[in-house]
Short mmCIF file of C-alpha atoms and ligand atoms in Angstrom, two decimals:
data_model
loop_
_atom_site.label_atom_id
_atom_site.label_comp_id
_atom_site.label_asym_id
_atom_site.label_seq_id
_atom_site.Cartn_x
_atom_site.Cartn_y
_atom_site.Cartn_z
CA MET A 1 -153.60 64.23 -81.08
CA ALA A 2 -149.97 65.20 -81.17
CA PRO A 3 -148.19 64.33 -84.49
CA PRO A 4 -145.44 61.67 -84.34
CA VAL A 5 -142.24 62.85 -82.65
CA ALA A 6 -139.96 62.67 -85.74
CA GLN A 7 -142.18 64.86 -87.74
CA THR A 8 -142.06 67.71 -85.11
CA ILE A 9 -138.50 67.76 -83.98
CA THR A 10 -136.41 67.11 -87.00
CA ASP A 11 -136.63 70.48 -88.49
CA PRO A 12 -136.95 73.86 -86.66
CA SER A 13 -139.83 75.21 -88.85
CA SER A 14 -142.01 72.23 -87.88
CA VAL A 15 -141.37 72.94 -84.12
CA THR A 16 -142.48 76.53 -84.65
CA ASP A 17 -145.51 75.38 -86.61
CA PHE A 18 -146.47 72.76 -83.99
CA VAL A 19 -145.88 74.94 -80.95
CA ILE A 20 -147.01 78.41 -82.17
CA SER A 21 -149.20 78.11 -85.23
CA LYS A 22 -151.00 74.91 -84.17
CA SER A 23 -151.28 76.05 -80.56
CA HIS A 24 -149.80 72.84 -78.99
CA GLY A 25 -147.50 75.05 -77.05
CA VAL A 26 -144.51 73.84 -75.17
CA ARG A 27 -146.87 71.74 -73.25
CA GLY A 28 -147.51 69.80 -76.44
CA LEU A 29 -143.79 69.22 -76.89
CA SER A 30 -143.44 68.21 -73.28
CA GLU A 31 -146.28 65.66 -73.51
CA MET A 32 -144.67 64.00 -76.53
CA GLY A 33 -141.89 63.02 -74.18
CA LEU A 34 -139.31 64.91 -76.12
CA LYS A 35 -135.74 63.81 -75.17
CA ALA A 36 -133.76 66.86 -76.22
CA LEU A 37 -134.57 70.66 -76.21
CA PRO A 38 -135.23 71.97 -79.71
CA LYS A 39 -132.55 74.47 -80.67
CA GLN A 40 -134.86 77.48 -80.76
CA TYR A 41 -135.17 77.21 -76.93
CA ILE A 42 -131.38 77.17 -76.28
CA GLN A 43 -130.59 80.37 -74.44
CA PRO A 44 -127.19 82.14 -74.72
CA LEU A 45 -124.87 81.09 -71.77
CA GLU A 46 -125.33 84.40 -69.94
CA GLU A 47 -129.10 83.97 -69.80
CA ARG A 48 -129.13 80.42 -68.35
CA ILE A 49 -129.93 80.00 -64.69
CA THR A 50 -127.04 78.17 -62.98
CA THR A 51 -126.30 77.78 -59.24
CA MET A 52 -123.26 79.88 -59.73
CA ASN A 53 -124.73 83.39 -59.16
CA VAL A 54 -127.65 82.21 -56.94
CA VAL A 55 -127.56 83.14 -53.27
CA ALA A 56 -127.90 79.92 -51.19
CA THR A 57 -130.42 79.85 -48.41
CA THR A 58 -132.54 77.25 -46.65
CA ASN A 59 -134.41 79.79 -44.59
CA PRO A 60 -137.48 81.39 -46.23
CA GLY A 61 -137.62 85.03 -45.20
CA GLU A 62 -133.89 85.36 -44.75
CA TYR A 63 -133.70 87.76 -47.72
CA ILE A 64 -137.12 88.61 -49.30
CA PRO A 65 -139.34 89.56 -46.33
CA ILE A 66 -142.31 87.43 -45.42
CA ILE A 67 -144.87 89.72 -43.83
CA ASP A 68 -147.77 88.60 -41.66
CA MET A 69 -150.94 90.74 -42.39
CA SER A 70 -153.15 89.39 -39.47
CA ASN A 71 -152.86 92.75 -37.72
CA SER A 72 -152.89 94.90 -40.84
CA ASP A 73 -153.64 98.07 -38.75
CA ASP A 74 -150.44 97.77 -36.79
CA PRO A 75 -148.13 100.41 -38.19
CA LYS A 76 -145.32 97.82 -38.12
CA VAL A 77 -147.00 96.04 -40.96
CA ALA A 78 -147.09 99.17 -43.12
CA GLU A 79 -143.55 99.93 -42.24
CA ALA A 80 -142.42 96.41 -43.20
CA ILE A 81 -144.21 96.62 -46.50
CA CYS A 82 -142.80 100.02 -47.48
CA ASN A 83 -139.32 98.93 -46.45
CA ALA A 84 -139.53 95.79 -48.52
CA ALA A 85 -140.77 97.87 -51.57
CA GLU A 86 -137.85 100.23 -51.28
CA LYS A 87 -135.23 97.60 -50.68
CA TRP A 88 -136.27 94.44 -52.45
CA GLY A 89 -139.24 95.45 -54.69
CA PHE A 90 -140.61 92.03 -53.70
CA PHE A 91 -142.22 90.56 -50.54
CA GLN A 92 -144.48 87.67 -49.57
CA LEU A 93 -147.67 88.13 -47.55
CA VAL A 94 -149.22 85.60 -45.31
CA ASN A 95 -152.60 85.86 -43.46
CA HIS A 96 -153.52 88.36 -46.26
CA GLY A 97 -157.29 87.81 -46.09
CA VAL A 98 -157.70 86.13 -49.44
CA PRO A 99 -159.33 82.79 -48.73
CA ILE A 100 -156.97 79.86 -49.32
CA GLU A 101 -159.84 78.08 -51.07
CA VAL A 102 -159.96 80.80 -53.69
CA LEU A 103 -156.24 80.35 -54.34
CA GLU A 104 -156.53 76.60 -54.51
CA ASN A 105 -159.45 76.80 -56.91
CA VAL A 106 -157.59 79.21 -59.28
CA LYS A 107 -154.61 76.88 -59.33
CA GLU A 108 -156.77 73.94 -60.19
CA ALA A 109 -158.55 75.94 -62.86
CA THR A 110 -155.18 76.97 -64.41
CA HIS A 111 -154.21 73.25 -64.73
CA ARG A 112 -157.63 72.55 -66.19
CA PHE A 113 -157.24 75.20 -68.88
CA PHE A 114 -153.65 73.99 -69.96
CA GLU A 115 -154.84 70.38 -69.95
CA LEU A 116 -157.30 71.26 -72.69
CA PRO A 117 -156.38 69.87 -76.19
CA ALA A 118 -154.72 72.23 -78.62
CA GLU A 119 -157.88 72.54 -80.75
CA LYS A 120 -159.72 73.98 -77.78
CA LYS A 121 -156.86 76.32 -76.67
CA THR A 122 -156.32 77.66 -80.23
CA LYS A 123 -159.73 79.35 -80.02
CA TYR A 124 -157.97 81.85 -77.74
CA SER A 125 -154.85 82.37 -79.78
CA VAL A 126 -154.08 85.81 -81.33
CA GLU A 127 -155.30 84.60 -84.79
CA HIS A 128 -158.60 83.11 -83.52
CA SER A 129 -159.57 84.86 -80.30
CA ALA A 130 -163.03 86.50 -80.40
CA SER A 131 -161.79 89.21 -78.07
CA LYS A 132 -158.58 91.31 -78.11
CA ASN A 133 -158.54 91.05 -74.34
CA VAL A 134 -158.24 87.27 -74.32
CA ARG A 135 -155.06 85.72 -75.64
CA PHE A 136 -153.45 82.31 -75.47
CA GLY A 137 -149.78 82.24 -76.44
CA THR A 138 -146.31 80.74 -75.79
CA SER A 139 -142.87 82.26 -75.00
CA PHE A 140 -143.10 86.11 -74.57
CA SER A 141 -142.88 87.58 -77.98
CA PRO A 142 -141.83 84.67 -80.28
CA HIS A 143 -141.45 86.93 -83.37
CA ALA A 144 -138.97 89.27 -81.59
CA GLU A 145 -137.00 86.79 -79.61
CA LYS A 146 -133.68 85.17 -80.64
CA ALA A 147 -134.26 82.28 -78.18
CA LEU A 148 -137.68 81.16 -77.08
CA GLU A 149 -138.94 80.75 -73.50
CA TRP A 150 -140.28 77.42 -72.25
CA LYS A 151 -143.63 78.79 -71.19
CA ASP A 152 -147.33 78.85 -72.36
CA TRP A 153 -149.73 81.47 -71.12
CA LEU A 154 -153.26 82.75 -71.21
CA SER A 155 -153.67 86.53 -70.71
CA LEU A 156 -156.97 88.04 -69.69
CA PHE A 157 -157.36 91.79 -69.64
CA TYR A 158 -160.38 92.66 -67.46
CA VAL A 159 -162.81 95.10 -69.01
CA SER A 160 -166.17 94.18 -67.53
CA GLU A 161 -168.13 91.36 -66.03
CA ASP A 162 -170.09 90.97 -69.34
CA GLU A 163 -167.01 90.83 -71.44
CA ALA A 164 -165.37 88.20 -69.15
CA SER A 165 -168.56 86.16 -69.08
CA ALA A 166 -168.76 86.18 -72.90
CA PHE A 167 -165.17 85.61 -73.83
CA TRP A 168 -163.09 84.11 -71.06
CA PRO A 169 -162.54 80.35 -71.29
CA PRO A 170 -165.22 78.38 -69.35
CA ALA A 171 -162.50 76.08 -67.93
CA CYS A 172 -161.15 78.88 -65.66
CA LYS A 173 -163.45 81.93 -65.92
CA ALA A 174 -165.33 81.77 -62.66
CA GLU A 175 -162.31 80.92 -60.54
CA VAL A 176 -160.14 83.72 -62.11
CA LEU A 177 -162.95 86.27 -61.57
CA GLU A 178 -163.30 85.20 -57.93
CA TYR A 179 -159.57 85.39 -57.45
CA MET A 180 -159.45 88.87 -58.99
CA LYS A 181 -162.39 90.13 -56.82
CA LYS A 182 -161.07 88.65 -53.58
CA THR A 183 -157.66 90.31 -53.94
CA ASP A 184 -159.13 93.86 -54.39
CA ILE A 185 -159.20 94.77 -50.69
CA LEU A 186 -155.66 93.49 -50.23
CA THR A 187 -154.45 95.55 -53.29
CA LYS A 188 -156.10 98.68 -51.85
CA GLN A 189 -154.53 98.09 -48.37
CA ILE A 190 -151.07 97.69 -49.84
CA LEU A 191 -151.40 100.80 -52.09
CA GLU A 192 -152.71 102.90 -49.15
CA MET A 193 -149.67 101.91 -47.09
CA LEU A 194 -147.23 102.62 -49.95
CA MET A 195 -148.87 105.94 -50.76
CA LYS A 196 -148.74 107.20 -47.16
CA ARG A 197 -145.03 106.96 -47.15
CA LEU A 198 -144.99 109.11 -50.33
CA ASN A 199 -147.10 111.74 -48.51
CA VAL A 200 -150.23 110.85 -50.38
CA LYS A 201 -152.67 110.94 -47.58
CA GLU A 202 -155.71 109.43 -49.21
CA LEU A 203 -156.50 107.00 -51.95
CA ASP A 204 -159.27 109.06 -53.49
CA GLN A 205 -161.14 107.94 -56.66
CA GLU A 206 -158.69 109.73 -58.91
CA LYS A 207 -155.60 108.09 -57.28
CA GLU A 208 -157.29 104.78 -57.07
CA HIS A 209 -158.07 104.77 -60.87
CA LEU A 210 -154.51 105.92 -61.64
CA LEU A 211 -152.92 103.18 -59.52
CA MET A 212 -155.41 100.28 -59.98
CA GLY A 213 -157.65 101.28 -62.89
CA SER A 214 -157.01 98.26 -65.02
CA LYS A 215 -156.12 94.57 -64.38
CA ARG A 216 -154.55 91.81 -66.41
CA ILE A 217 -154.47 88.27 -65.19
CA ASN A 218 -152.04 85.82 -66.73
CA LEU A 219 -152.16 82.11 -66.25
CA ASN A 220 -148.68 80.74 -66.77
CA CYS A 221 -147.71 77.15 -67.45
CA TYR A 222 -144.05 75.90 -67.41
CA PRO A 223 -144.26 72.27 -68.52
CA VAL A 224 -141.56 69.64 -67.79
CA CYS A 225 -138.53 70.46 -69.87
CA PRO A 226 -136.04 67.92 -71.25
CA ASN A 227 -132.96 70.21 -70.67
CA PRO A 228 -133.94 72.86 -68.13
CA GLU A 229 -130.37 74.06 -67.67
CA LEU A 230 -130.20 75.22 -71.35
CA THR A 231 -133.24 77.45 -71.36
CA VAL A 232 -135.55 79.62 -69.21
CA GLY A 233 -139.17 79.65 -68.20
CA VAL A 234 -139.31 83.47 -68.41
CA GLY A 235 -136.26 85.67 -69.23
CA ARG A 236 -135.02 88.74 -67.23
CA HIS A 237 -137.67 91.35 -67.09
CA SER A 238 -139.45 93.80 -64.72
CA ASP A 239 -143.26 93.99 -64.70
CA VAL A 240 -144.86 97.04 -66.24
CA SER A 241 -147.65 97.14 -63.68
CA THR A 242 -148.26 99.25 -60.65
CA LEU A 243 -148.14 96.21 -58.44
CA THR A 244 -148.25 92.49 -59.28
CA ILE A 245 -150.01 89.96 -57.01
CA LEU A 246 -148.48 86.58 -57.80
CA LEU A 247 -149.76 83.24 -56.82
CA GLN A 248 -147.14 80.53 -57.39
CA ASP A 249 -147.50 76.84 -56.68
CA HIS A 250 -145.28 74.72 -54.42
CA ILE A 251 -142.57 74.01 -57.09
CA GLY A 252 -140.42 77.16 -57.03
CA GLY A 253 -138.19 78.58 -59.73
CA LEU A 254 -138.72 82.37 -59.51
CA TYR A 255 -135.49 84.32 -58.98
CA ILE A 256 -135.12 88.06 -58.34
CA ARG A 257 -132.07 90.31 -58.68
CA GLY A 258 -130.41 90.76 -55.31
CA THR A 259 -129.69 94.12 -53.76
CA ASP A 260 -126.04 93.85 -54.89
CA LYS A 261 -127.51 93.95 -58.49
CA LYS A 262 -125.37 90.91 -59.43
CA SER A 263 -126.76 87.89 -57.57
CA TRP A 264 -130.07 86.10 -57.90
CA VAL A 265 -132.33 85.31 -54.94
CA HIS A 266 -134.95 82.54 -54.99
CA VAL A 267 -138.51 83.39 -53.99
CA PRO A 268 -139.32 80.22 -52.03
CA PRO A 269 -142.93 78.93 -52.22
CA VAL A 270 -144.57 79.58 -48.86
CA LYS A 271 -147.93 77.74 -48.31
CA GLY A 272 -150.91 80.09 -48.56
CA SER A 273 -148.77 83.16 -49.39
CA LEU A 274 -149.04 85.75 -52.16
CA VAL A 275 -145.91 87.26 -53.61
CA ILE A 276 -146.22 90.99 -54.18
CA ASN A 277 -143.82 92.99 -56.45
CA ILE A 278 -143.55 96.64 -57.50
CA GLY A 279 -143.88 97.30 -61.18
CA ASP A 280 -142.40 99.97 -63.48
CA ALA A 281 -145.43 102.23 -63.26
CA LEU A 282 -145.06 102.58 -59.47
CA GLN A 283 -141.23 102.99 -59.79
CA ILE A 284 -142.03 105.86 -62.10
CA MET A 285 -144.75 107.43 -59.98
CA SER A 286 -142.66 107.14 -56.89
CA ASN A 287 -139.70 108.73 -58.72
CA GLY A 288 -137.63 105.65 -58.15
CA ARG A 289 -138.26 105.26 -54.42
CA TYR A 290 -140.08 101.93 -54.81
CA LYS A 291 -138.17 99.50 -56.96
CA SER A 292 -139.45 97.40 -59.89
CA ILE A 293 -137.02 94.52 -59.69
CA GLU A 294 -135.67 92.35 -62.48
CA HIS A 295 -136.78 88.70 -62.12
CA ARG A 296 -136.88 85.48 -64.11
CA VAL A 297 -138.08 81.93 -63.97
CA ALA A 298 -136.12 78.68 -64.32
CA ALA A 299 -137.40 75.70 -66.40
CA ASN A 300 -137.99 72.48 -64.48
CA GLY A 301 -136.94 68.96 -65.50
CA CYS A 302 -139.44 67.03 -63.39
CA LYS A 303 -142.66 69.04 -62.81
CA ASN A 304 -145.22 71.11 -64.55
CA ARG A 305 -145.20 74.54 -62.70
CA ILE A 306 -147.89 77.07 -62.82
CA SER A 307 -148.28 80.66 -61.56
CA VAL A 308 -151.06 83.26 -61.71
CA PRO A 309 -150.02 86.92 -61.59
CA ILE A 310 -152.57 89.70 -61.34
CA PHE A 311 -151.05 92.82 -62.92
CA VAL A 312 -152.67 95.77 -61.20
CA ASN A 313 -152.16 98.79 -63.55
CA PRO A 314 -153.07 102.36 -64.51
CA ARG A 315 -155.62 102.52 -67.32
CA PRO A 316 -154.21 102.44 -70.79
CA SER A 317 -155.31 106.11 -71.29
CA ASP A 318 -153.54 107.32 -68.13
CA LEU A 319 -150.47 109.52 -68.22
CA ILE A 320 -147.84 108.29 -65.76
CA VAL A 321 -145.37 110.65 -64.23
CA PRO A 322 -143.72 111.09 -60.84
CA LEU A 323 -146.39 112.12 -58.34
CA PRO A 324 -146.58 115.74 -57.31
CA GLU A 325 -146.53 114.73 -53.61
CA VAL A 326 -143.13 113.08 -54.18
CA LEU A 327 -141.70 116.13 -55.98
CA ALA A 328 -143.15 118.60 -53.48
CA SER A 329 -139.89 118.89 -51.49
CA GLY A 330 -137.96 119.92 -54.61
CA GLU A 331 -136.74 116.41 -55.70
CA LYS A 332 -135.93 116.40 -59.42
CA ALA A 333 -138.07 114.12 -61.67
CA VAL A 334 -136.11 111.16 -62.97
CA TYR A 335 -138.88 110.17 -65.32
CA LYS A 336 -140.85 112.10 -67.88
CA GLN A 337 -144.63 111.79 -68.55
CA VAL A 338 -145.63 108.83 -70.73
CA LEU A 339 -148.98 107.49 -71.87
CA TYR A 340 -149.35 104.18 -70.09
CA SER A 341 -150.54 102.26 -73.19
CA ASP A 342 -147.48 103.51 -75.11
CA TYR A 343 -145.31 102.14 -72.28
CA VAL A 344 -147.01 98.73 -72.34
CA LYS A 345 -146.83 98.54 -76.15
CA HIS A 346 -143.14 99.35 -75.98
CA PHE A 347 -142.64 96.40 -73.52
CA PHE A 348 -144.66 93.90 -75.60
CA ARG A 349 -142.99 94.90 -78.93
CA LYS A 350 -139.54 93.57 -77.95
CA ALA A 351 -137.99 90.55 -76.36
CA HIS A 352 -137.36 90.56 -72.62
CA ASP A 353 -134.40 92.86 -71.84
CA GLY A 354 -134.12 93.04 -68.09
CA LYS A 355 -134.34 96.57 -66.75
CA GLY A 356 -134.20 98.09 -70.14
CA THR A 357 -137.94 98.91 -70.59
CA ILE A 358 -137.92 101.81 -68.12
CA ASP A 359 -135.38 103.77 -70.23
CA PHE A 360 -138.44 104.57 -72.33
CA ALA A 361 -139.57 106.88 -69.52
CA LYS A 362 -136.23 108.34 -68.41
CA ALA A 363 -136.27 112.17 -68.28
C1 WCA B 1 -151.44 98.14 -74.99
C2 WCA B 1 -152.41 97.03 -74.54
C3 WCA B 1 -151.67 95.94 -73.77
C4 WCA B 1 -153.05 96.40 -75.78
O1 WCA B 1 -153.69 97.39 -76.51
P1 WCA B 1 -154.44 97.14 -77.77
O2 WCA B 1 -154.86 98.46 -78.36
O3 WCA B 1 -155.60 96.22 -77.46
O4 WCA B 1 -153.41 96.60 -78.79
P2 WCA B 1 -153.04 95.24 -79.44
O5 WCA B 1 -154.06 94.12 -79.12
O6 WCA B 1 -152.93 95.60 -80.94
O7 WCA B 1 -151.72 94.87 -78.81
C5 WCA B 1 -150.58 95.82 -78.96
C6 WCA B 1 -149.32 94.97 -78.92
O8 WCA B 1 -149.18 94.33 -77.64
C7 WCA B 1 -149.13 92.91 -77.85
N1 WCA B 1 -149.87 92.28 -76.76
C8 WCA B 1 -151.12 92.57 -76.35
N2 WCA B 1 -151.49 91.81 -75.24
C9 WCA B 1 -150.43 90.96 -75.06
C10 WCA B 1 -150.19 90.01 -74.08
N3 WCA B 1 -151.10 89.75 -73.13
N4 WCA B 1 -148.98 89.45 -74.08
C11 WCA B 1 -148.05 89.76 -75.04
N5 WCA B 1 -148.28 90.70 -75.90
C12 WCA B 1 -149.42 91.26 -75.96
C13 WCA B 1 -149.68 92.58 -79.12
O9 WCA B 1 -149.13 91.41 -79.65
C14 WCA B 1 -149.33 93.85 -79.95
O10 WCA B 1 -148.07 93.74 -80.46
P3 WCA B 1 -147.77 93.98 -82.06
O11 WCA B 1 -148.76 93.03 -82.68
O12 WCA B 1 -146.33 93.60 -82.20
O13 WCA B 1 -148.14 95.44 -82.24
C15 WCA B 1 -153.46 97.73 -73.70
O14 WCA B 1 -154.41 96.74 -73.34
C16 WCA B 1 -152.99 98.39 -72.50
O15 WCA B 1 -152.45 99.52 -72.60
N6 WCA B 1 -153.16 97.74 -71.30
C17 WCA B 1 -152.70 98.41 -70.04
C18 WCA B 1 -152.72 97.35 -69.00
C19 WCA B 1 -151.80 96.28 -69.25
O16 WCA B 1 -152.00 95.36 -70.01
N7 WCA B 1 -150.59 96.27 -68.54
C20 WCA B 1 -149.64 95.24 -68.66
C21 WCA B 1 -149.50 94.52 -67.43
S1 WCA B 1 -148.68 93.06 -67.87
C22 WCA B 1 -147.10 93.06 -66.99
O17 WCA B 1 -146.92 93.89 -66.11
C23 WCA B 1 -146.22 91.98 -67.28
C24 WCA B 1 -146.50 91.07 -68.17
C25 WCA B 1 -145.61 90.02 -68.44
C26 WCA B 1 -145.99 89.12 -69.44
C27 WCA B 1 -145.18 88.10 -69.79
C28 WCA B 1 -143.98 88.00 -69.28
O18 WCA B 1 -143.08 86.93 -69.65
C29 WCA B 1 -143.54 88.85 -68.32
C30 WCA B 1 -144.36 89.92 -67.89
O1 AKG B 2 -144.03 82.48 -62.76
C1 AKG B 2 -143.59 83.27 -61.97
O2 AKG B 2 -143.30 82.95 -60.83
C2 AKG B 2 -143.38 84.72 -62.38
C3 AKG B 2 -143.84 85.01 -63.72
C4 AKG B 2 -143.60 86.38 -64.10
O3 AKG B 2 -142.60 87.05 -63.81
C5 AKG B 2 -144.64 87.19 -64.93
O4 AKG B 2 -145.62 86.59 -65.39
O5 AKG B 2 -144.45 88.41 -65.12
FE1 FE2 B 3 -142.87 89.15 -64.09
#
């Protein structure tokens, strides 16, 4: 049971205790029917998402491409994917081969997990989780952030079927595993297309491990927020993955940096689609040809939004560096060699800072 409202919102340390230490998350605050945003969540003016710098459109596909994968052998599909990866760093796929039922099931399982009472979810918090690879948390990095984000999450790093079976929450385990397995063919197809343009002819075992040797699946929950205009769901960041396969629900709120590097473009929910974006690891390996684009998520005043990204990554022990095939023509390396786990730790250690993370790998 949630404690009485007055007890939790009158002083800031009790908000932190309730949301973070007691694992109620922002969902707990939201369910109490809180009337005003606690001050820890108030973002500086420049981080708030207003209509001012958002590109207006009513036509999905006008900006961020929506690509039909029905005829995935048609060279036009590969061309559209590679062009989108170079220009936007984001695209949406329809008729991608992942059964709609699998997507619906994982969305339902995500709601089921976040609806659990705090005493069940706290079993997966950093303090209590039986596995380092399973973590329930809130905001991004609460101890490093000046202003918190209006978001709760469950993060699952896939190691093996046995580990998942033993430690992932029963409320969502089967559905998340199925979603992860059913996206594997699509992931390989996309990577093969992207690699061909970089003169990598074949996705052999070694390349496959380097590009997709580890996976992290996050379940994100953005509960109804009392003052959405004052805060954010997720602050400006780029993903540190090779590729991210993102399932969003019908609510919307994801914005990406436009090609002018100033404006923000909405990624409109498209029924049955998957959003794909390039991560920092692939920006580095392609020597900057494919773009890992800054993005962020608005908070919502009326609805609980969920999303489920699969971060497809190198393995923690991999060294990432511009691919030899890309540099073969004499192009100068823009990035130096970094150990992937060092790169990820650098990302997790600080608050979100837009495109700042990749400076860690600048040559
Ligand atoms: C370095 C890892 C992540 C953990 O290594 P570990 O040896 O088990 O280390 P720790 O468990 O001690 O965690 C190291 C640090 O990372 C933090 N961390 C450990 N998982 C987590 C976790 N899911 N969440 C947020 N901190 C964590 C953790 O709190 C800790 O911080 P600190 O206590 O300050 O040292 C290791 O698994 C690794 O190299 N994994 C490679 C694959 C991988 O996870 N790639 C990241 C894909 S995620 C991505 O692209 C975007 C994610 C994202 C997420 C949220 C957003 O808002 C936006 C974007
Ligand atoms: O919720 C979303 O639409 C995107 C979330 C995101 O950017 C992330 O988890 O890295
Ligand atoms: Fe992201």
